[in-house]
XYZ file of C-alpha atoms in Angstrom:
363
model
C -0.470 -13.434 5.093
C 1.904 -15.055 2.642
C 2.839 -11.954 0.711
C 3.523 -14.177 -2.305
C 3.419 -12.651 -5.745
C 1.661 -14.203 -8.718
C 3.239 -12.186 -11.456
C 2.268 -11.810 -15.065
C 5.928 -12.638 -15.683
C 6.464 -10.031 -18.330
C 10.151 -9.951 -17.541
C 10.360 -13.619 -18.455
C 8.420 -12.887 -21.611
C 10.856 -10.171 -22.556
C 13.852 -12.438 -21.910
C 12.295 -15.207 -23.929
C 11.495 -12.753 -26.683
C 15.088 -11.538 -26.872
C 16.339 -15.120 -27.197
C 13.951 -15.522 -30.103
C 15.192 -12.276 -31.594
C 18.732 -13.621 -31.780
C 17.546 -16.808 -33.428
C 15.284 -14.846 -35.737
C 18.181 -13.057 -37.434
C 18.776 -16.320 -39.242
C 15.108 -16.426 -40.178
C 15.377 -12.999 -41.800
C 18.379 -14.102 -43.851
C 16.733 -17.391 -44.752
C 13.717 -15.747 -46.317
C 15.890 -13.285 -48.209
C 15.242 -10.070 -46.261
C 18.802 -8.836 -46.215
C 17.813 -5.396 -47.512
C 16.091 -2.582 -45.652
C 13.136 -3.354 -43.461
C 10.864 -1.089 -45.463
C 9.272 -3.512 -47.873
C 11.406 -6.041 -49.850
C 9.258 -9.045 -50.668
C 10.077 -12.722 -51.009
C 8.079 -15.798 -51.708
C 7.636 -18.052 -48.735
C 8.656 -21.626 -49.444
C 6.038 -22.981 -47.086
C 3.223 -21.808 -44.843
C 4.416 -19.883 -41.794
C 4.803 -22.108 -38.734
C 2.451 -19.844 -36.764
C 0.847 -16.457 -37.165
C -0.780 -13.826 -35.017
C -2.778 -10.676 -35.619
C -1.628 -7.152 -34.866
C -4.194 -5.994 -32.332
C -5.100 -2.635 -30.822
C -5.625 -2.862 -27.081
C -4.727 -1.562 -23.643
C -1.480 -3.133 -22.511
C -0.755 -3.199 -18.776
C 2.271 -4.313 -16.812
C 0.543 -5.686 -13.715
C 1.282 -8.006 -10.826
C -1.057 -9.679 -8.352
C -0.296 -10.232 -4.668
C -2.051 -11.963 -1.790
C -3.767 -9.578 0.600
C -5.792 -9.749 3.787
C -9.093 -8.093 4.587
C -9.165 -6.433 7.980
C -8.770 -3.101 9.684
C -5.194 -2.328 8.724
C -2.079 -2.110 10.841
C -2.403 -3.164 14.469
C -0.735 -0.798 16.925
C -0.079 -1.071 20.659
C -0.948 1.402 23.386
C 1.848 1.197 25.934
C 1.522 2.585 29.445
C 3.832 5.368 30.613
C 2.319 5.251 34.098
C 2.610 2.941 37.096
C -0.551 1.804 38.839
C -3.546 -0.491 38.649
C -5.630 -0.931 35.517
C -9.159 -0.041 36.582
C -10.941 0.030 33.197
C -10.356 -0.804 29.550
C -12.295 0.254 26.454
C -14.210 -2.778 25.201
C -12.749 -4.844 22.381
C -14.395 -3.957 19.086
C -15.456 -0.546 20.389
C -14.584 2.748 18.697
C -12.739 5.378 20.705
C -12.754 8.970 19.476
C -10.787 12.086 20.315
C -10.917 13.007 23.992
C -12.338 9.653 25.127
C -10.604 7.157 27.404
C -8.719 4.149 26.061
C -8.108 2.867 29.583
C -7.916 4.028 33.208
C -4.954 3.751 35.568
C -5.821 4.186 39.254
C -9.263 5.237 38.004
C -7.841 8.185 36.021
C -8.370 8.397 32.268
C -5.720 7.956 29.603
C -7.333 9.620 26.594
C -7.016 9.411 22.836
C -5.956 12.500 20.892
C -5.259 12.852 17.169
C -1.779 13.344 15.742
C 1.244 11.617 14.311
C 3.785 12.658 16.943
C 3.819 10.510 20.103
C 3.672 12.103 23.534
C 7.280 12.045 24.691
C 7.640 14.803 27.309
C 5.646 16.812 29.814
C 4.013 19.959 28.462
C 4.057 23.025 30.704
C 4.396 26.834 30.398
C 7.592 27.723 28.553
C 7.726 24.555 26.429
C 7.737 25.050 22.650
C 7.594 22.701 19.701
C 5.531 20.673 17.250
C 4.165 18.527 20.069
C 2.749 21.656 21.734
C 0.990 22.677 18.507
C -0.388 19.149 18.090
C -1.777 19.106 21.639
C -3.269 22.598 21.337
C -5.058 21.653 18.112
C -6.706 18.807 19.993
C -7.587 21.015 22.956
C -9.270 23.499 20.611
C -11.077 20.706 18.749
C -12.494 19.545 22.098
C -14.008 22.993 22.596
C -11.559 24.622 24.991
C -10.724 28.299 24.368
C -8.757 31.242 25.683
C -5.398 30.352 24.107
C -3.727 30.645 20.714
C -3.071 27.434 18.789
C 0.643 27.645 18.017
C 3.846 25.942 19.115
C 4.132 27.799 22.452
C 2.698 26.441 25.691
C 1.701 29.603 27.563
C -0.102 30.433 30.762
C -3.291 30.707 28.718
C -2.756 27.151 27.474
C -2.269 26.015 31.069
C -5.574 27.641 32.081
C -7.405 25.737 29.319
C -5.664 22.550 30.380
C -6.917 23.010 33.936
C -10.466 23.195 32.591
C -9.836 20.020 30.597
C -8.355 18.267 33.640
C -11.329 19.304 35.755
C -13.700 17.764 33.220
C -11.678 14.527 33.289
C -11.586 14.447 37.068
C -7.807 14.852 37.154
C -5.667 17.035 39.395
C -5.778 20.552 37.917
C -2.039 21.076 37.461
C -2.008 22.854 34.096
C 0.675 20.377 32.968
C 0.180 17.491 30.574
C 2.131 14.369 31.477
C 3.108 12.150 28.503
C 1.389 9.124 30.044
C -1.972 10.885 30.114
C -2.584 10.827 26.336
C -2.192 8.416 23.409
C -1.943 9.839 19.886
C -3.373 8.157 16.793
C -4.089 9.494 13.306
C -7.858 9.298 13.844
C -10.503 7.414 15.799
C -9.511 3.830 16.602
C -11.058 0.408 17.046
C -9.903 -1.536 20.094
C -8.698 -4.905 18.864
C -7.473 -6.714 21.976
C -6.509 -6.298 25.627
C -2.971 -7.053 26.723
C -3.808 -6.768 30.445
C -6.850 -7.398 32.598
C -8.677 -4.991 34.858
C -6.952 -5.196 38.234
C -3.497 -5.882 36.811
C -0.588 -3.757 37.929
C 1.132 -1.877 35.135
C 4.349 0.046 34.790
C 5.994 2.191 32.106
C 6.654 0.215 28.935
C 3.916 -2.361 29.462
C 1.461 -3.026 26.622
C -2.112 -2.288 27.686
C -4.175 -2.838 24.541
C -3.939 -2.977 20.751
C -5.954 -0.945 18.286
C -6.508 -0.462 14.572
C -8.260 1.978 12.294
C -12.035 1.769 12.013
C -12.324 1.348 8.233
C -12.189 -2.005 6.464
C -9.108 -2.159 4.280
C -6.917 -4.675 2.479
C -3.336 -5.127 3.657
C -0.577 -6.538 1.453
C 2.990 -7.375 2.414
C 5.500 -7.098 -0.426
C 9.140 -8.039 -0.653
C 11.502 -5.086 -0.774
C 12.318 -6.027 -4.381
C 8.685 -5.283 -5.270
C 8.676 -1.783 -3.804
C 8.068 -0.342 -7.277
C 4.498 -1.627 -6.979
C 3.801 0.377 -3.834
C 3.076 3.940 -4.908
C 0.840 5.917 -2.581
C -2.452 7.006 -4.188
C -1.946 4.526 -7.038
C -5.061 2.711 -8.282
C -5.369 -1.059 -7.786
C -7.969 -3.778 -8.300
C -9.084 -5.990 -5.403
C -10.608 -9.432 -5.999
C -12.733 -10.452 -3.009
C -13.296 -14.013 -1.714
C -16.593 -14.211 -3.639
C -14.791 -13.406 -6.889
C -16.141 -9.865 -7.165
C -13.621 -7.199 -8.209
C -13.653 -3.701 -6.700
C -11.485 -0.657 -7.308
C -9.097 0.508 -4.621
C -6.405 3.077 -3.876
C -3.122 2.649 -2.018
C -3.598 4.770 1.107
C -0.406 4.049 3.037
C 2.980 2.459 2.375
C 5.163 1.478 5.326
C 8.454 -0.360 5.760
C 8.211 -2.964 8.515
C 10.718 -5.380 10.019
C 9.530 -8.875 10.899
C 11.267 -11.353 13.150
C 12.881 -14.167 11.218
C 11.430 -17.667 11.347
C 12.781 -19.884 14.124
C 15.310 -22.506 13.077
C 15.664 -26.109 14.205
C 17.582 -24.898 17.252
C 14.675 -22.684 18.275
C 16.630 -19.513 17.595
C 15.026 -16.750 15.538
C 16.472 -16.206 12.098
C 17.543 -12.925 10.592
C 14.807 -10.265 10.585
C 13.044 -9.608 7.289
C 12.195 -6.203 5.894
C 8.826 -5.979 4.161
C 6.788 -3.275 2.467
C 3.320 -3.107 4.006
C 0.687 -1.619 1.709
C -2.766 -0.588 2.876
C -5.497 -0.393 0.238
C -8.778 1.470 0.730
C -11.558 0.261 -1.557
C -13.744 2.735 -3.430
C -16.939 1.041 -2.221
C -16.477 0.045 1.467
C -19.917 -1.629 1.459
C -18.449 -4.265 -0.850
C -16.455 -5.582 2.136
C -19.565 -6.132 4.260
C -19.859 -9.734 5.374
C -16.148 -10.487 5.183
C -14.235 -10.616 8.447
C -10.606 -11.711 8.383
C -10.280 -13.171 4.894
C -7.908 -13.338 1.964
C -8.140 -11.146 -1.095
C -6.030 -10.571 -4.186
C -4.687 -7.166 -5.124
C -3.566 -6.379 -8.673
C -1.051 -3.570 -8.987
C -0.722 -1.884 -12.380
C 2.825 -0.553 -12.739
C 2.456 0.830 -16.241
C -0.360 1.035 -18.755
C -0.557 1.958 -22.420
C -4.010 2.539 -23.852
C -5.106 2.009 -27.457
C -1.749 0.754 -28.757
C -0.807 -1.792 -31.411
C 0.615 -5.027 -30.007
C 2.127 -8.273 -31.252
C 3.385 -11.363 -29.427
C 6.909 -10.832 -28.087
C 7.975 -13.928 -30.027
C 7.058 -12.200 -33.320
C 9.894 -9.671 -32.968
C 12.919 -10.077 -35.237
C 16.351 -8.562 -34.665
C 17.289 -6.670 -37.854
C 20.797 -6.803 -39.244
C 20.917 -3.017 -39.494
C 19.793 -2.658 -35.887
C 16.455 -2.382 -34.205
C 13.510 -4.719 -34.483
C 10.978 -5.753 -37.080
C 8.142 -8.181 -37.673
C 7.537 -10.520 -40.604
C 4.190 -9.597 -42.144
C 2.416 -12.399 -44.031
C 0.452 -11.317 -47.106
C -1.032 -14.304 -48.869
C 1.832 -16.445 -50.183
C 4.315 -13.571 -49.784
C 5.795 -11.915 -46.749
C 7.904 -8.919 -45.912
C 9.717 -7.559 -42.896
C 8.713 -4.146 -41.576
C 10.604 -2.167 -38.959
C 8.897 -1.405 -35.646
C 9.719 0.496 -32.492
C 8.966 -1.415 -29.309
C 7.283 0.027 -26.223
C 5.777 -1.658 -23.169
C 6.185 -5.424 -22.690
C 3.419 -7.177 -20.736
C 1.584 -10.498 -20.666
C 3.655 -11.927 -23.499
C 2.889 -9.051 -25.877
C 4.750 -5.910 -26.804
C 3.643 -2.478 -27.937
C 4.845 -1.665 -31.467
C 4.770 1.462 -33.611
C 5.903 2.161 -37.143
C 4.708 3.691 -40.386
C 4.257 0.288 -42.045
C 2.493 -1.546 -39.229
C -1.304 -1.400 -38.955
C -4.058 -3.058 -36.995
C -5.259 -6.372 -38.410
C -1.991 -7.338 -40.145
C -0.890 -10.956 -39.854
C 2.620 -11.493 -38.478
C 4.714 -14.635 -38.374
C 5.570 -16.030 -34.952
C 8.747 -18.129 -35.307
C 8.830 -21.411 -33.388
């Protein structure tokens, strides 16, 4: 993924427009508009060098970035146990709550749902958010006789023994951190990092997994973080040219290793903004495996507004901006208030500006 941005370059348009504004002050004086911007008229000595029409449209500040079709962020299941790998969930398979991701010494390490990793043993007397997370899973798997809260009680231990019996584990009533792996939801096994029969120890990667839904992933520079607003609407252009609507589902900050230099040493790490986009119609992604896509982010949008080319703006001597309206062989300058700049045009409002007017675009 390149993460490169193909911008609409509205900032450049604005800068260019401002340069023209400074030059245009002389234009205003040259045509004799030294009075108020409200409506003094002067005869034009020659035809305007260029003109444009005041149009009513939707103006959007948008930027397009390279994306990648896939299953989203790849995560690693790391063993917290020592032993021999005796089974692995098949690559490409879906593993749901309570099912085994892999087996160590022929004992299951199971998937549960939650955002907090397993970091300590759970036993009677332990309290905390990790207890509540585990108990929610235990209840969802159909075990009863305990209260789902943040306290691990004797009743919780009894339910755990039932769970351990069903898994074929020693019925201790304790939950060791290496016995479960937490993920937000069901997962798709992407790859194996070990083979069946390998010895493993705490800290060793066993397998990688992703979500199960097809999504589009985009990596943005930190400077483009303004584009990455969770739940914001985007447009995705697929490899076949079809465009589908999407929504930003997650935004994460990631750190990538820097590219290796001529000496073989890694460069400084890079911080990126990783954006995951869920499309409105998942069926539209059918038939595409790992492939590129383009995602258009709309930062701001103004609907049904009057617009003119940025280059048509004039800096008025009394302050503010105006445009030179051409009316036959005559012209006049009218004051406008500027709004959104995008795609080389600018939103304008004012009592004397209307749709369909012809404005001069200085060259």
